[in-house]
Amino acid sequence: MSLRRPALPGSRPRALDVEHAEAALMEHYARLVRLVYVTLPRGLGRHRRVLAAHGVVQRALPRRRLVLPGQRGPGGTGQGASAEYGALRTRVLRAALAQDARPGRIPRPWDRRAGLPLLPAVWGLRVFPQSGGTEEMVLDRALAEADWPVRAAFALLVLEELPDDGAARVLRAAGVTDPEAAVRSARHLVERGDPAGPEGVAGSGVPPAQVPATALLAPEFDPCLLHARPTDLLRRRNRVRTAITAVVLAACAGGVALSLPDGGRHPTAGGDRSGPAAAVDADALVRTPADAWADTARVDFTAWPARGGRTEDRPLLERALRAWADPSWSGRRSVEPGAAASGTGRAPRLLYAGDVDGRAVVVLHDGLTTVRYSEPPRGGGTAELVSALTDGADVTTAAAVVVSRGERSVRLLLAPWIAGAATRDLLASDSEPVALGRSASGLTDPVPVPPPGDDCRTWPVVQLSSSPRIVEDHAFLLTDLGGLSPAHLTYMPPPVPGERPRPPREATGPDALAGWSRSACRLDGLRGHGVRAVNHWVFAQQKLPERAGGATWVCARADTWRGPGRVEYLFLGPGGGAARSAGVREDTAECSRFGQDVVADIDWRSPSGKPYVLAAGSRSVVRVEATGPLEAVADGPFLAARNSGGGLPEVVGTLPDGAEVRSVPR
């Protein structure tokens, strides 16, 4: 029987013996493993997901015969594939779906019934595909947020090049209850990029952008092209010693347990570590292994290991835990917007414990909130607790925490995935970054903070680079706005006619630095507001009247950890002067994925001294109209009208469907 012979329409299902099935599996092995790898949940980490994908495909081989479908619909198997491949693909997807429903059992490294390792197994090494770029990271995050049927449908559309009906047919055969809905969601992801908007690596929430679906073909998603690293060698040695000690203690304790009336069971002998007792027990603190950050798709505070010179200082840790758990704690407490004032009763994760600038500092994270506890040396001063909402942090917004704050500088604790650190002046776009020193535990040298108020002659920022083990060629900017977590700065270039907008990019390129150099001082008004990220979106570029040159219109959107955003429209006139404000809106969706269409206006005086009203809209605005003291209208996204009366008109932009967008009243 030929492996390539298709089933004839209307024919009955036929069977293929196991030898032929193995030949078909080996022929398409890499293709099947990639398909499964893309669909498995990201919470497994890259190492376990690689092994799980290979295990699913290797165990897909039937024991006796492979049943082939009697009829194929159009596009049922994909480009150049056989009916045998289609049947194997259905089997591996069905197995992946079943394992997705039981994530705690993926993969089980030991077959207890047989007493043997469940192959494939890797001992003493962690394996993972090579790191991709920012597009791959954005796509992987979008897939991580999708349900299994959507991930599977996306893989079938992109990797298998199936039409929508063909993908739905495969999903139904794999056991998906509503395959058509999954395909629709996946098609939206293929055509529009990240369904959650262009937050991706930049995480700024500006208008939605295309993340190329072909990024799925990159080595980042190839579980057959792998890198290997050793596991934590010291931890492995300690585990061996602990295991030997446990065996000896168990042998000694066995006789004692038998003599107890209840067989050795005691309420405090183990069990659940949650609840009020665990909240102040240093032994209950969650500690992440030192190498976990390089083997997880969730690159955030959960990947931080416990660092610092006092991670075993039990009295210090328990004082910090009591301060966080007790709402009536008597020290100085500072709560940033949206954050909890005290703990939830569960044990938090330990990120740092050590001495910084003459104070003992403990940094904790409980899933939603990051907490910094600090106390002076014995006998003087007041202990302090700062809590900040950091829910949904990512590779950039979980990259640093302020562990010490002075009048003119701060010290940062950097994430373990940060490979390089430098400082630069955001007002001097042509200046070079200056290397920033840091200790082995990730603690930086003092970092200057921007001066408060109107004295804006410099705006220091930190430029960090991610390790190539998680993303290649990725540098980004953070700035201190008075919070526990620095704010992430991003940039969105002006629109290009005929091209879809791309995701907000990191503000490290020449154009981004030049734009931020003129608007950085506007960041001063965001201090203390719990800002997560600020995006500099160039939504329009306008030619000025009287041949006065060109102007740039910017929407600077500040997203907070709580969710609401604040936008300020900025006008950057000819030359290199500071940006002028064209209006502010609080608690708005404008300039986000939910508010892509905007218009702004400002009064402007030409070099000849004549007053004008200028207005500009985003790329979808087809008409701009001014009413009130000034009556003017212009087709397209720009308006420039003489305003001899000096009054401030109301400006409205019109979209192709007739909907209107209004500028900020002034």
XYZ file of C-alpha atoms in Angstrom:
666
model
C 0.000 0.000 0.000
C 1.438 3.363 -1.016
C 1.744 5.916 1.750
C 0.701 8.676 -0.638
C -2.411 7.015 -2.064
C -5.423 9.137 -1.079
C -8.726 7.689 -0.046
C -11.319 7.849 -2.777
C -14.431 9.932 -2.130
C -17.157 7.828 -0.635
C -14.849 4.941 0.244
C -14.965 3.227 3.593
C -12.384 3.884 6.309
C -9.313 1.724 5.815
C -6.539 0.575 8.129
C -2.791 0.929 7.878
C -0.541 -1.517 9.689
C 1.735 -0.218 12.403
C 4.908 -0.441 10.288
C 3.458 1.873 7.648
C 2.084 4.137 10.358
C 5.574 4.414 11.843
C 6.973 5.320 8.427
C 4.391 8.079 8.054
C 5.132 9.358 11.573
C 8.886 9.430 10.994
C 8.418 11.239 7.689
C 6.420 14.027 9.345
C 7.862 13.831 12.870
C 9.264 17.378 13.092
C 6.073 18.813 11.647
C 3.874 17.000 14.169
C 6.077 17.921 17.132
C 5.993 21.624 16.199
C 2.215 21.439 15.842
C 1.819 19.976 19.340
C 4.422 22.307 20.882
C 2.522 25.383 19.710
C -0.737 24.141 21.245
C 0.506 23.091 24.690
C 0.010 25.506 27.640
C 2.841 27.984 28.297
C 2.682 27.410 32.039
C 4.729 24.242 31.589
C 7.903 26.164 30.775
C 9.863 25.594 27.598
C 11.780 22.546 28.888
C 8.699 20.574 29.922
C 6.758 21.724 26.853
C 9.505 20.436 24.540
C 9.495 17.042 26.241
C 5.700 16.942 26.336
C 5.453 17.666 22.597
C 7.918 14.927 21.692
C 6.193 12.536 24.093
C 2.740 13.159 22.624
C 3.953 12.467 19.084
C 6.004 9.406 20.022
C 3.055 7.899 21.873
C 0.693 8.588 18.970
C 1.834 5.451 17.167
C -1.047 2.932 17.298
C -0.471 -0.505 18.796
C -1.765 -2.424 15.779
C -3.384 -0.431 13.010
C -3.953 3.190 12.073
C -7.521 3.839 10.922
C -7.613 6.188 7.949
C -10.661 8.281 7.029
C -12.707 7.096 4.118
C -13.121 10.564 2.649
C -11.187 13.795 2.775
C -12.723 17.193 2.370
C -10.878 19.911 0.501
C -7.781 20.961 2.367
C -8.296 18.219 4.888
C -4.635 17.347 5.376
C -2.683 20.353 4.182
C 0.064 21.032 1.693
C 1.624 17.859 0.306
C 0.271 15.652 3.091
C -1.212 12.181 2.892
C -4.279 10.670 4.481
C -1.910 8.820 6.804
C -0.483 12.111 8.002
C -3.988 13.510 8.494
C -4.917 10.573 10.729
C -1.721 10.947 12.784
C -2.286 14.665 13.101
C -5.763 14.060 14.495
C -4.365 11.573 17.006
C -1.686 13.948 18.309
C -4.109 16.862 18.545
C -6.604 14.689 20.414
C -3.841 13.669 22.831
C -2.682 17.271 23.241
C -6.261 18.382 23.975
C -6.623 15.649 26.590
C -3.348 16.640 28.250
C -4.254 20.338 28.153
C -7.223 19.465 30.360
C -4.775 17.878 32.846
C -1.868 20.377 32.906
C -0.579 19.107 36.224
C 0.225 15.754 34.563
C 2.183 17.122 31.599
C 4.632 15.522 31.298
C 4.999 12.894 34.007
C 8.686 11.982 33.991
C 8.220 8.555 35.569
C 5.872 5.722 34.637
C 4.936 4.390 38.059
C 3.229 1.283 36.720
C 6.257 0.144 34.727
C 8.806 1.562 37.173
C 10.707 3.129 34.257
C 11.266 6.657 32.939
C 8.520 7.845 30.590
C 10.425 8.643 27.409
C 11.606 11.044 26.235
C 13.350 12.032 29.473
C 16.267 14.409 30.074
C 18.279 14.254 33.296
C 20.680 16.970 34.425
C 19.924 19.305 31.504
C 17.256 21.764 30.469
C 16.477 22.005 26.778
C 14.657 24.793 24.964
C 14.354 26.273 21.456
C 16.517 29.231 20.587
C 15.198 32.658 21.548
C 13.372 34.710 18.959
C 12.884 38.430 18.526
C 10.182 40.785 19.744
C 7.652 39.627 17.135
C 7.989 36.018 18.285
C 7.599 37.103 21.910
C 4.444 39.104 21.143
C 2.976 36.165 19.229
C 3.836 33.693 21.973
C 2.159 35.907 24.547
C -0.965 36.155 22.380
C -1.071 32.371 22.054
C -0.507 31.959 25.797
C -3.634 34.012 26.474
C -5.736 31.974 24.017
C -7.570 28.741 24.805
C -6.276 25.418 23.475
C -8.775 25.202 20.552
C -7.720 28.672 19.363
C -4.020 27.788 19.572
C -4.658 24.575 17.677
C -6.716 26.372 15.035
C -4.004 29.012 14.643
C -1.383 26.295 14.135
C -3.553 24.542 11.555
C -4.104 27.778 9.632
C -0.466 28.889 9.683
C 1.681 25.752 9.920
C -0.630 23.420 7.987
C -1.983 26.115 5.624
C -5.494 24.704 5.912
C -8.570 26.674 4.890
C -11.030 27.597 7.611
C -13.396 24.706 6.919
C -10.504 22.229 6.778
C -9.152 23.441 10.121
C -12.621 23.199 11.683
C -12.977 19.641 10.392
C -9.663 18.604 11.972
C -10.572 20.242 15.288
C -13.936 18.489 15.368
C -12.230 15.144 14.772
C -9.820 15.953 17.620
C -12.717 16.505 20.018
C -13.252 20.283 20.024
C -16.896 21.051 20.755
C -17.136 24.362 18.859
C -14.442 24.282 16.162
C -15.971 27.053 14.056
C -15.678 29.573 16.923
C -12.066 28.523 17.517
C -11.241 29.022 13.837
C -12.874 32.451 13.808
C -10.788 33.552 16.791
C -7.649 32.123 15.223
C -8.392 33.823 11.900
C -8.731 37.130 13.757
C -5.344 36.507 15.320
C -3.827 35.717 11.905
C -5.240 38.848 10.293
C -5.078 41.377 13.117
C -2.149 40.270 15.253
C -2.392 40.129 19.035
C -6.119 39.925 19.926
C -5.403 41.715 23.173
C -3.923 44.650 21.271
C -0.299 45.589 20.652
C 0.777 45.234 24.246
C 3.280 42.473 23.488
C 6.764 43.343 24.549
C 6.107 47.040 24.678
C 2.901 46.685 26.673
C 1.677 50.210 26.030
C -1.806 49.688 24.625
C -1.676 51.887 21.511
C -3.735 51.091 18.398
C -3.821 47.427 17.364
C -1.075 46.259 15.072
C -0.153 43.358 12.876
C 2.030 40.682 14.426
C 3.097 38.551 11.452
C 1.602 35.077 11.759
C 4.652 33.778 9.897
C 6.596 34.357 13.117
C 5.244 30.926 14.039
C 7.707 29.487 11.510
C 10.691 30.930 13.398
C 13.126 28.718 15.366
C 11.530 30.072 18.573
C 8.680 27.601 17.937
C 10.777 24.661 16.690
C 11.109 22.027 19.451
C 13.476 19.992 17.288
C 16.121 22.727 17.134
C 17.235 22.997 20.745
C 19.733 24.578 23.108
C 20.801 22.857 26.328
C 21.876 24.214 29.704
C 22.701 22.391 32.947
C 20.260 22.522 35.811
C 21.197 24.284 39.040
C 24.262 22.239 40.043
C 24.365 23.411 43.654
C 20.660 22.750 44.094
C 21.087 19.283 42.589
C 23.919 18.507 45.053
C 21.817 19.751 47.963
C 18.889 17.605 46.860
C 21.040 14.498 46.952
C 22.204 15.333 50.470
C 18.648 16.124 51.538
C 17.363 12.851 50.109
C 19.986 10.849 52.029
C 19.176 12.726 55.231
C 15.438 12.213 54.697
C 15.877 8.464 54.300
C 17.839 8.279 57.574
C 15.320 10.440 59.432
C 12.385 8.483 58.043
C 13.921 5.239 59.260
C 14.415 6.724 62.731
C 10.988 8.358 62.869
C 9.128 5.264 61.760
C 9.367 3.588 65.164
C 8.342 6.779 66.951
C 5.310 7.256 64.697
C 4.088 3.743 65.417
C 4.009 4.508 69.140
C 1.684 7.508 68.762
C -2.058 6.865 69.330
C -3.046 8.440 65.999
C -0.322 6.751 63.965
C 1.882 9.853 63.891
C -0.686 12.143 62.269
C -0.712 15.573 63.864
C -2.395 18.725 62.625
C 0.892 20.646 62.549
C 2.991 17.929 60.979
C 2.476 19.176 57.414
C -0.321 19.715 54.939
C -1.675 23.039 53.767
C 0.748 25.963 54.104
C -1.886 28.605 53.372
C -3.844 30.670 55.863
C -2.876 33.156 58.602
C -0.099 30.972 60.015
C 1.619 30.605 56.647
C 1.352 34.352 56.030
C 3.927 35.059 58.761
C 5.996 31.869 58.522
C 9.348 32.366 56.810
C 9.440 28.665 55.907
C 6.267 29.099 53.851
C 7.795 31.748 51.563
C 7.794 30.709 47.909
C 11.293 30.589 46.434
C 11.835 30.262 42.697
C 14.827 28.205 41.471
C 17.691 30.342 40.212
C 17.472 29.127 36.603
C 13.675 29.107 36.214
C 13.570 32.401 34.271
C 15.365 30.825 31.294
C 12.852 27.962 31.054
C 9.458 29.599 31.231
C 7.115 31.432 28.913
C 5.954 33.523 31.872
C 8.784 36.018 32.226
C 7.606 38.147 35.144
C 8.015 38.363 38.923
C 7.166 34.668 39.295
C 10.486 33.911 37.560
C 12.581 35.950 40.022
C 14.748 33.866 42.365
C 15.329 34.903 45.978
C 18.522 36.984 46.063
C 20.505 39.028 48.565
C 22.679 38.334 51.564
C 19.866 37.831 54.097
C 17.528 35.372 52.407
C 18.052 32.977 55.345
C 17.576 35.627 58.037
C 14.412 34.178 59.526
C 13.716 36.988 62.091
C 14.021 39.674 59.385
C 11.786 37.775 56.976
C 9.121 37.208 59.615
C 9.140 40.877 60.635
C 8.508 41.745 56.982
C 5.752 39.139 56.730
C 4.046 40.375 59.905
C 4.147 43.962 58.617
C 2.513 42.876 55.362
C -0.049 40.566 56.972
C -1.168 42.859 59.803
C -3.359 45.847 58.765
C -2.724 47.414 62.199
C 1.072 47.296 61.886
C 2.515 50.420 63.511
C 5.264 51.286 61.019
C 5.105 53.757 58.155
C 2.930 52.340 55.367
C 2.733 53.636 51.787
C 0.145 52.260 49.363
C 0.400 53.092 45.656
C -2.796 53.546 43.597
C -4.795 50.340 43.245
C -2.572 48.287 45.563
C -3.637 46.324 48.623
C -2.602 47.731 51.987
C -2.021 44.312 53.541
C -1.646 40.670 52.576
C -4.256 38.164 51.473
C -3.329 35.410 53.932
C -1.293 33.313 51.525
C 2.471 33.041 51.588
C 4.138 35.474 49.145
C 7.196 34.910 46.968
C 10.572 36.101 48.242
C 12.434 38.224 45.697
C 15.169 39.837 47.785
C 16.482 40.168 51.327
C 19.637 42.139 52.058
C 21.211 45.363 53.294
C 20.865 48.415 51.047
C 22.118 51.906 51.939
C 22.113 51.226 55.665
C 18.692 49.573 55.853
C 17.596 45.955 55.804
C 15.323 45.444 52.783
C 12.928 42.615 51.952
C 11.043 42.481 48.628
C 8.006 40.198 48.331
C 5.485 39.419 45.588
C 2.089 37.812 46.135
C 0.838 37.533 42.564
C -0.915 40.914 42.386
C 1.205 43.132 44.598
C 4.913 43.818 45.003
C 5.928 44.778 48.533
C 9.111 46.410 49.855
C 9.772 46.252 53.569
C 12.729 48.118 55.042
C 13.970 48.751 58.540
C 16.870 50.709 60.030
C 19.623 49.206 62.170
C 18.534 48.205 65.642
C 17.688 51.034 67.948
C 16.778 53.848 65.583
C 14.368 55.003 62.905
C 11.073 53.601 61.668
C 10.319 50.532 59.604
C 8.583 51.187 56.284
C 6.300 49.132 54.051
C 5.508 50.077 50.439
C 3.000 48.099 48.355
C 2.396 48.536 44.627
C 0.005 46.856 42.204
C 2.021 44.944 39.590
C -0.582 42.541 38.210
C 0.192 41.489 34.640
C 3.861 42.517 34.665
C 5.966 41.233 31.789
C 9.566 41.043 30.599
C 9.897 44.845 30.698
C 7.635 45.966 33.533
C 8.962 43.220 35.829
C 12.562 44.055 34.931
C 13.342 46.284 37.918
C 12.150 47.231 41.403
C 13.206 50.282 43.413
C 14.760 48.931 46.626
C 16.134 52.218 47.993
C 15.070 55.803 47.352
C 17.044 58.917 48.184
C 16.490 62.573 47.414
C 18.418 62.493 44.143
C 18.841 58.839 43.297
C 17.407 55.349 43.606
C 18.860 51.861 43.628
C 17.220 49.236 41.460
C 17.064 45.483 41.809
C 17.209 44.094 38.280
C 15.499 40.953 37.032
C 17.681 37.866 36.488
C 17.121 38.030 32.709
C 18.754 41.472 32.404
C 22.069 41.060 30.579
C 23.107 44.727 30.319
C 22.290 47.992 32.089
C 23.114 51.623 31.347
C 21.818 55.132 32.030
C 21.207 57.942 29.575
C 19.724 61.444 29.487
C 16.434 61.371 27.614
C 16.715 65.093 26.820
C 20.012 64.514 24.996
C 18.998 62.150 22.211
C 22.468 62.028 20.667
C 24.244 61.135 23.916
C 25.640 57.651 24.447
C 24.453 55.352 27.250
C 26.717 55.126 30.291
C 27.269 51.669 31.767
C 25.481 51.100 35.070
C 27.268 48.983 37.646
C 25.448 46.248 39.549
C 26.251 43.547 42.070
C 26.050 39.793 41.580
C 22.609 39.857 43.203
C 21.304 42.403 40.647
C 21.534 45.524 42.842
C 22.534 48.595 40.831
C 24.719 51.544 41.675
C 22.744 54.729 42.489
C 20.640 55.857 39.523
C 19.848 59.606 39.240
C 16.149 60.490 39.318
C 14.550 63.257 37.257
C 14.362 66.538 39.206
C 10.810 67.482 40.247
C 8.922 70.550 39.116
C 9.857 72.967 36.373
C 13.615 72.429 36.668
C 13.673 70.007 33.725
C 17.207 70.259 32.415
C 17.847 66.511 32.413
C 15.704 63.378 32.471
C 17.699 60.272 33.436
C 16.418 56.897 32.255
C 17.730 53.352 32.496
C 18.394 51.366 29.332
C 18.267 47.603 29.920
C 19.011 44.665 27.630
C 17.347 41.263 27.923
C 19.329 38.053 27.876
C 19.382 36.344 24.455
C 18.161 33.242 26.285
C 14.665 34.746 26.302
C 14.658 37.294 23.450
C 17.302 38.452 20.996
C 18.385 42.060 20.450
C 15.907 43.488 22.946
C 16.768 46.740 24.717
C 14.239 49.015 26.420
C 13.927 52.135 28.564
C 12.596 52.550 32.101
C 12.136 55.785 33.999
C 11.453 56.531 37.645
C 8.090 58.186 38.307
C 8.179 57.815 42.068
C 6.772 54.300 42.257
C 8.079 50.931 43.326
C 8.253 49.836 39.675
C 9.783 52.139 37.040
C 7.613 53.021 34.041
C 8.313 51.516 30.622
C 8.775 54.003 27.746
C 7.807 53.017 24.197
C 7.437 54.659 20.793
C 5.033 54.378 17.864
C 6.337 55.881 14.597
C 4.187 57.970 12.237
C 1.819 56.097 9.925
C 3.050 55.000 6.508
C 0.414 55.168 3.747
C -0.581 51.709 2.542
C 0.994 49.903 5.502
C -0.664 48.549 8.607
C 0.668 50.010 11.855
C 3.218 47.873 13.667
C 3.321 47.237 17.409
C 4.746 49.977 19.618
C 8.468 49.539 19.575
C 11.108 50.097 22.201
C 12.173 53.723 22.501
C 15.846 53.058 21.822
C 16.125 53.978 18.129
C 17.196 57.411 16.816
C 13.660 58.564 15.898
C 12.237 57.415 19.222
C 14.968 59.141 21.221
C 14.578 62.335 19.188
C 10.834 62.363 19.823
C 11.125 61.623 23.526
C 13.799 64.313 23.933
C 11.125 66.925 23.200
C 8.347 65.427 25.331
C 10.196 63.865 28.290
C 9.541 66.814 30.608
C 5.783 66.150 30.294
C 6.380 62.963 32.325
C 6.713 65.075 35.467
C 2.918 65.273 35.782
C 2.674 61.466 36.010
C 4.639 61.035 39.242
C 2.894 59.046 41.940
C -0.008 57.878 39.770
C 0.922 54.195 39.525
C 1.972 54.430 35.874
C 2.958 51.192 34.204
C 3.986 52.403 30.730
C 3.971 55.549 28.611
C 3.808 55.405 24.833
C 4.856 58.226 22.494
C 2.548 57.745 19.489
C 3.191 59.951 16.461
C -0.294 59.867 14.958
C 0.140 62.633 12.350
C 2.674 64.880 10.630
C 1.333 68.150 9.202
C 2.714 70.727 6.758
C 2.352 74.192 8.261
C 0.946 77.279 6.503
C 3.180 79.900 4.942
C 5.819 77.267 4.244
C 6.757 77.300 7.914
C 7.895 73.685 7.881
C 6.328 70.622 9.397
C 4.775 69.767 12.745
C 4.417 66.449 14.539
C 1.343 65.469 16.521
C 1.829 63.034 19.389
C -0.504 61.238 21.732
C 1.370 60.392 24.934
C -0.686 57.677 26.628
C 0.092 56.663 30.197
C -1.348 53.291 31.186
C -1.680 52.642 34.896
C -1.439 49.325 36.715
C -5.091 49.766 37.691
C -6.190 49.897 34.041
C -7.413 53.472 33.352
C -5.273 55.566 31.063
C -4.404 59.224 30.752
C -3.575 60.854 27.425
C -1.938 64.148 26.623
C -1.905 65.441 23.059
C 1.348 67.168 22.160
C 2.288 69.531 19.368
C 5.925 69.456 18.260
C 6.525 72.448 16.029
C 9.447 73.120 13.703
C 12.845 73.143 15.318
C 13.877 71.439 18.505
C 11.820 73.147 21.200
C 9.857 71.405 23.902
C 6.458 69.953 23.079
C 3.328 72.045 23.704
C 0.275 70.494 25.300
C -2.846 70.311 23.129
C -5.065 68.921 25.864
C -5.318 66.184 28.473
C -7.979 63.535 29.021
C -8.176 61.380 32.134
C -9.583 57.844 32.390
C -9.960 57.421 28.657
C -9.470 54.694 26.076
C -8.123 57.151 23.501
C -4.851 56.171 21.851
C -5.350 52.575 22.989
C -6.600 49.572 21.058
C -10.119 50.676 22.007
C -9.634 54.267 20.853
C -7.634 54.263 17.651
C -9.273 57.318 16.067
C -8.305 60.698 17.512
C -8.168 64.383 16.648
C -6.426 67.296 18.380
C -6.094 71.036 17.810
C -3.964 73.940 19.000
C -3.545 77.675 18.426
C -0.373 78.548 16.529
C 1.279 81.731 15.314
C 3.231 81.700 12.066
C 6.676 83.296 11.695
C 4.921 86.326 10.175
C 2.855 86.725 13.328
C -0.504 85.583 11.945
C -2.666 83.436 14.293
C -3.953 80.054 13.132
C -5.894 77.126 14.455
C -4.234 73.857 13.527
C -5.902 70.465 13.816
C -4.842 66.944 12.924
C -6.497 63.549 13.045
C -5.246 59.989 12.942
C -5.077 58.010 9.701
C -8.797 57.112 9.560
C -10.068 60.704 9.839
C -11.456 61.871 6.468
C -12.788 65.308 7.427
C -11.988 67.941 10.060
C -14.391 70.740 10.986
C -14.057 73.688 13.374
C -17.175 75.373 14.750
C -17.898 78.184 17.200
C -15.849 81.381 17.080
C -14.169 80.000 13.965
C -15.973 78.209 11.130
C -13.708 76.099 8.926
C -13.728 72.685 7.303
C -11.152 70.592 5.441
C -11.237 67.223 3.731
C -8.659 64.785 5.017
C -7.061 64.591 8.447
C -5.612 68.140 8.612
C -6.987 71.643 9.058
C -5.172 75.000 9.138
C -7.347 78.110 9.383
C -6.661 81.791 10.116
C -8.111 82.747 13.489
C -8.184 86.502 13.660
C -10.844 86.511 16.363
C -8.671 84.568 18.762
C -11.490 82.393 20.111
C -11.103 78.670 20.677
C -13.309 76.621 18.344
C -14.675 73.131 18.837
C -12.946 70.678 16.484
C -14.577 67.482 15.265
C -13.149 64.769 13.023
C -15.294 62.529 10.849
C -14.567 58.854 10.100
C -15.462 56.979 6.885
C -18.627 55.527 8.455
C -19.828 58.956 9.601
C -18.830 58.541 13.240
C -17.255 61.536 14.944
C -14.245 62.050 17.199
C -13.774 65.269 19.158
C -10.684 67.106 20.277
C -10.093 67.972 23.930
C -12.082 71.119 24.866
C -9.790 73.984 25.845
